[in-house]
C-alpha positions as a LaTeX table, in Angstrom:
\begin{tabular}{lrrr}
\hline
Residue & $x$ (\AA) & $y$ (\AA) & $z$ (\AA) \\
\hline
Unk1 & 53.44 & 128.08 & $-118.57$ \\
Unk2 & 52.86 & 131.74 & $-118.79$ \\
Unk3 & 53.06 & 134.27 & $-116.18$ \\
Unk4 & 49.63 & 135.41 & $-116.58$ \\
Unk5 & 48.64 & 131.57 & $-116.46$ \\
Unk6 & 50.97 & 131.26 & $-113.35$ \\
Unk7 & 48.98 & 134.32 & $-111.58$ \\
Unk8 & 45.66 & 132.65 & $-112.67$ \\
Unk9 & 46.10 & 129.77 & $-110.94$ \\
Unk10 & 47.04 & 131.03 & $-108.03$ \\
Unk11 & 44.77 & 133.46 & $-107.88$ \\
Unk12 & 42.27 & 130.51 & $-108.43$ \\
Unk13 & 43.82 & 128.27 & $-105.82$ \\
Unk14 & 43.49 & 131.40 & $-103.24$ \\
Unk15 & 40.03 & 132.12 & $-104.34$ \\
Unk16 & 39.42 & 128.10 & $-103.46$ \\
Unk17 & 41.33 & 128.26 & $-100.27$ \\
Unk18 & 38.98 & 131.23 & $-98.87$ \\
Unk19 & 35.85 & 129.26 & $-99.84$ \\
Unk20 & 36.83 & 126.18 & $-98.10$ \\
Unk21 & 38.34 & 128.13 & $-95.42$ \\
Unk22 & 35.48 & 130.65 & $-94.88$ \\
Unk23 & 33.81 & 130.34 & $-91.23$ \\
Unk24 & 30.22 & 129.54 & $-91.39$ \\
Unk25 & 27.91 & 130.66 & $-88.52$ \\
Unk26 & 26.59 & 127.27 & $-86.75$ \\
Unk27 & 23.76 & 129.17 & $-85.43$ \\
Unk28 & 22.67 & 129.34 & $-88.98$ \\
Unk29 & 23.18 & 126.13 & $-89.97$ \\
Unk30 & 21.35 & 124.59 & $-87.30$ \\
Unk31 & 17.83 & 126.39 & $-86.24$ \\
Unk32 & 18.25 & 125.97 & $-82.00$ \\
Unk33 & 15.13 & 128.53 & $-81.93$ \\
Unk34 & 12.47 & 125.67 & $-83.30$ \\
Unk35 & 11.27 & 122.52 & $-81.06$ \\
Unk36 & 14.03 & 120.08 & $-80.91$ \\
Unk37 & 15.48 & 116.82 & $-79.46$ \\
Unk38 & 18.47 & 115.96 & $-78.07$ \\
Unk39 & 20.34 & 112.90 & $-76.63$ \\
Unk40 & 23.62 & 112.34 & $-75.71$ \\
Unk41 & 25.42 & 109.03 & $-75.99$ \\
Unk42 & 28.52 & 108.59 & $-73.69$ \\
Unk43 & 30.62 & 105.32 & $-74.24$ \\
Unk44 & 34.15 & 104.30 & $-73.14$ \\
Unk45 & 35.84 & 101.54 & $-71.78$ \\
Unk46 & 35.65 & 99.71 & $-68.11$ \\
Unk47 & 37.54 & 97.07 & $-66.48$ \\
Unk48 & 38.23 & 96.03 & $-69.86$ \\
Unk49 & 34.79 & 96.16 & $-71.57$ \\
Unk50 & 32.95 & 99.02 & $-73.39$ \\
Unk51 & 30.46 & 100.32 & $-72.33$ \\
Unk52 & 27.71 & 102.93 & $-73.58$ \\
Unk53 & 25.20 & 104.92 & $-72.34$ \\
Unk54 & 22.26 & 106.57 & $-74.09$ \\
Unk55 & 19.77 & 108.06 & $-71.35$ \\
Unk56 & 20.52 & 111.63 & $-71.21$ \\
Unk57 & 17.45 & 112.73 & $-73.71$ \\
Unk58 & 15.70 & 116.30 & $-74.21$ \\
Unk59 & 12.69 & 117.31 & $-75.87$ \\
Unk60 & 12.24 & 121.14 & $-75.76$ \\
Unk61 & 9.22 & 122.27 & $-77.28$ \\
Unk62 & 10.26 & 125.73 & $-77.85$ \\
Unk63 & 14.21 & 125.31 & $-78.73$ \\
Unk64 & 16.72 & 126.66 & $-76.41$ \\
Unk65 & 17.45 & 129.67 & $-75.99$ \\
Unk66 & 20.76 & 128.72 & $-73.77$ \\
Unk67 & 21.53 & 126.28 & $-77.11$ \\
Unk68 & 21.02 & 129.09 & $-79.75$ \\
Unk69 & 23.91 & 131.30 & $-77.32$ \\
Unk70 & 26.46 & 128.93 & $-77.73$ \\
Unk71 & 25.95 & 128.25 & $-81.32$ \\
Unk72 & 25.91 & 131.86 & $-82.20$ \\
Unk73 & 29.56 & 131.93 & $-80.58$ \\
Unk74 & 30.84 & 128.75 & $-83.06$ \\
Unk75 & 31.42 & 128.59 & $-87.05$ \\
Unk76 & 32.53 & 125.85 & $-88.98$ \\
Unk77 & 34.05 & 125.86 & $-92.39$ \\
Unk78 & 34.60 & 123.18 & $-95.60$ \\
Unk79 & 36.93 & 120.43 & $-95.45$ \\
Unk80 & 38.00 & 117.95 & $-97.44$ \\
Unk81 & 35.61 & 115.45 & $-95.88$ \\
Unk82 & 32.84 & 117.94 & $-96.93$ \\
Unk83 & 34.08 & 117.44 & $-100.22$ \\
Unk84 & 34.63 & 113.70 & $-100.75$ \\
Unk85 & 31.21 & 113.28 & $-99.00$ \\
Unk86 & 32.44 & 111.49 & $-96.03$ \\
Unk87 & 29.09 & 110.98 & $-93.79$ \\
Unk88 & 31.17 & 109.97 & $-90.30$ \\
Unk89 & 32.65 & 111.58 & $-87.93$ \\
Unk90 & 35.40 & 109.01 & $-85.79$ \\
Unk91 & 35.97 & 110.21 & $-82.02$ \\
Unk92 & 39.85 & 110.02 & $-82.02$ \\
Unk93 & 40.92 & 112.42 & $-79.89$ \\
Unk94 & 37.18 & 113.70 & $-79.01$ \\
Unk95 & 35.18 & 113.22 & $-75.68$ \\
Unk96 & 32.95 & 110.47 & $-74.29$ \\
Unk97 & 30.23 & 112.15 & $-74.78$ \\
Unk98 & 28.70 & 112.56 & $-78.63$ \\
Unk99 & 25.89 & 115.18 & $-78.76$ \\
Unk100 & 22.78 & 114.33 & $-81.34$ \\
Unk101 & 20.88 & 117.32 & $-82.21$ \\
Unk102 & 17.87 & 117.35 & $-84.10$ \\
Unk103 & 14.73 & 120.29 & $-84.77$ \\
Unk104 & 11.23 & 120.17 & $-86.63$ \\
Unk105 & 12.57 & 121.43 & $-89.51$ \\
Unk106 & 15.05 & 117.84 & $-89.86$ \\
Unk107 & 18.32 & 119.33 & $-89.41$ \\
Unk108 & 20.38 & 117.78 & $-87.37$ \\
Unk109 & 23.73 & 118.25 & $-85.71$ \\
Unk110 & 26.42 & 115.45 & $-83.94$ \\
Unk111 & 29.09 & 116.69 & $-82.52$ \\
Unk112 & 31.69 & 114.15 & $-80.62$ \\
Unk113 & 34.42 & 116.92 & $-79.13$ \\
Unk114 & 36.54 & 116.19 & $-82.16$ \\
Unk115 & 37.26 & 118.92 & $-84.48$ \\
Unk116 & 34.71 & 118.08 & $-86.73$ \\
Unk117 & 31.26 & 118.09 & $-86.48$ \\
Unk118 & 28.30 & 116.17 & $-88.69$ \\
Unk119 & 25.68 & 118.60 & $-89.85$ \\
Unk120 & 22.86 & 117.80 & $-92.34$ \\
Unk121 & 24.42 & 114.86 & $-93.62$ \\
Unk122 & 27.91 & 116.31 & $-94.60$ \\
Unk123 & 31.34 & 116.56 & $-92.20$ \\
Unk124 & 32.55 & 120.10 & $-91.45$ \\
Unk125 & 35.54 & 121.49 & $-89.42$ \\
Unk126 & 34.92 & 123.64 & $-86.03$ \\
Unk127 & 38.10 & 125.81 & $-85.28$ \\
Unk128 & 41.67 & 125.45 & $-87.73$ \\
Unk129 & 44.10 & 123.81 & $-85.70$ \\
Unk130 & 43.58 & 120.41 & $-83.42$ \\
Unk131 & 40.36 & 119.68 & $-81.92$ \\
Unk132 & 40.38 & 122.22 & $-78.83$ \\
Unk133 & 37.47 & 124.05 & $-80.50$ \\
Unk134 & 35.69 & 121.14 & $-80.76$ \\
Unk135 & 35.80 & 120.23 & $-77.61$ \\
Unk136 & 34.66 & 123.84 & $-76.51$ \\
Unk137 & 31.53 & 123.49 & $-78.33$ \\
Unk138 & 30.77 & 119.70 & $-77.26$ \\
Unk139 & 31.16 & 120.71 & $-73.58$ \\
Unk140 & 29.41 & 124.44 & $-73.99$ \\
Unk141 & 26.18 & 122.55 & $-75.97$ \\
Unk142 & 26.32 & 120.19 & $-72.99$ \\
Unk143 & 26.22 & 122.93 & $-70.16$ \\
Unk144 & 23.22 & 124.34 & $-72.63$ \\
Unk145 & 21.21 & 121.62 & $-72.47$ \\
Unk146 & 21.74 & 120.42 & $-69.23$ \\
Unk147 & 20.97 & 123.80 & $-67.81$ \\
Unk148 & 24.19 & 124.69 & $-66.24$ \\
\hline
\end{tabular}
C-alpha cells in the first residue's frame, strides 16, 4: 500500500470516528416543549420473584419545561448498535426504573439508566465511558417529571 493510500485511510477512519463519536443535543432529538406522555416502569426482584410496576404515568398538555432543562444538559452520539439497527436497549447495569417518553409529534424516548438510550426507533450512547451518564439522565428526567 502507498503512503498516500495509508494517509487516506486514516484520514477516512478519523473522519468516521468523529461522526460516530459526535455528541448530539437530546433536547433536539426529542421535542420536551410539545404535549407529551410519560410512564415509568420499575421492576426488580422480591423474595425471590419479579416483580413490576407500571403506575407512575404523566400526561402534560403543554410539555415540560423542567423536562426540556435536563435534556438541553445531555447529548448522545452513534454507536455501533445505531448502526447494526439494534431496536433494544437491555438494563445490565442500569436502574429499576425505565423512563418511556413520548410527544404529539411520535417521537419517543426510553431510557433505562444504562448508557444507552432508545430514541425514535434506533439505540444511541449517552456519555463515553460506563453508564454513569446514563444514570444521570434517568434519575434527572425522573426528578423532572415528578416535580422535584
Amino acid at each position: 500500500m502507498r503512503k498516500w493510500q495509508k494517509t487516506a485511510l486514516l484520514a477516512a477512519a478519523a473522519v468516521f470516528a468523529a461522526w460516530m463519536l459526535w455528541p448530539r443535543s437530546l433536547a433536539k432529538a426529542f421535542d420536551a416543549e410539545q404535549g407529551l406522555a410519560a410512564s415509568v416502569v420499575v421492576s426488580g426482584v422480591r423474595n425471590g420473584r419479579a416483580w413490576m410496576d407500571s403506575s407512575e404515568q404523566y400526561d402534560l398538555e403543554d410539555g415540560c419545561a423542567a423536562l426540556r432543562e435536563v435534556l438541553e444538559g445531555y447529548s448522545y452520539h452513534l454507536c455501533l448498535d445505531t448502526l447494526t439497527g439494534e431496536n433494544t436497549i437491555d438494563g445490565k447495569g442500569g436502574t429499576d426504573h425505565t423512563v418511556h417518553l413520548y410527544n404529539v409529534s411520535a417521537q419517543s424516548l426510553i431510557s433505562n439508566g444504562t448508557a444507552r438510550i432508545f430514541a425514535d426507533g434506533r439505540v444511541y450512547r449517552v456519555g463515553y465511558l460506563g453508564s454513569r451518564r446514563g444514570t444521570a439522565l434517568n434519575r434527572d428526567i425522573l426528578a423532572a417529571l415528578r416535580g422535584e
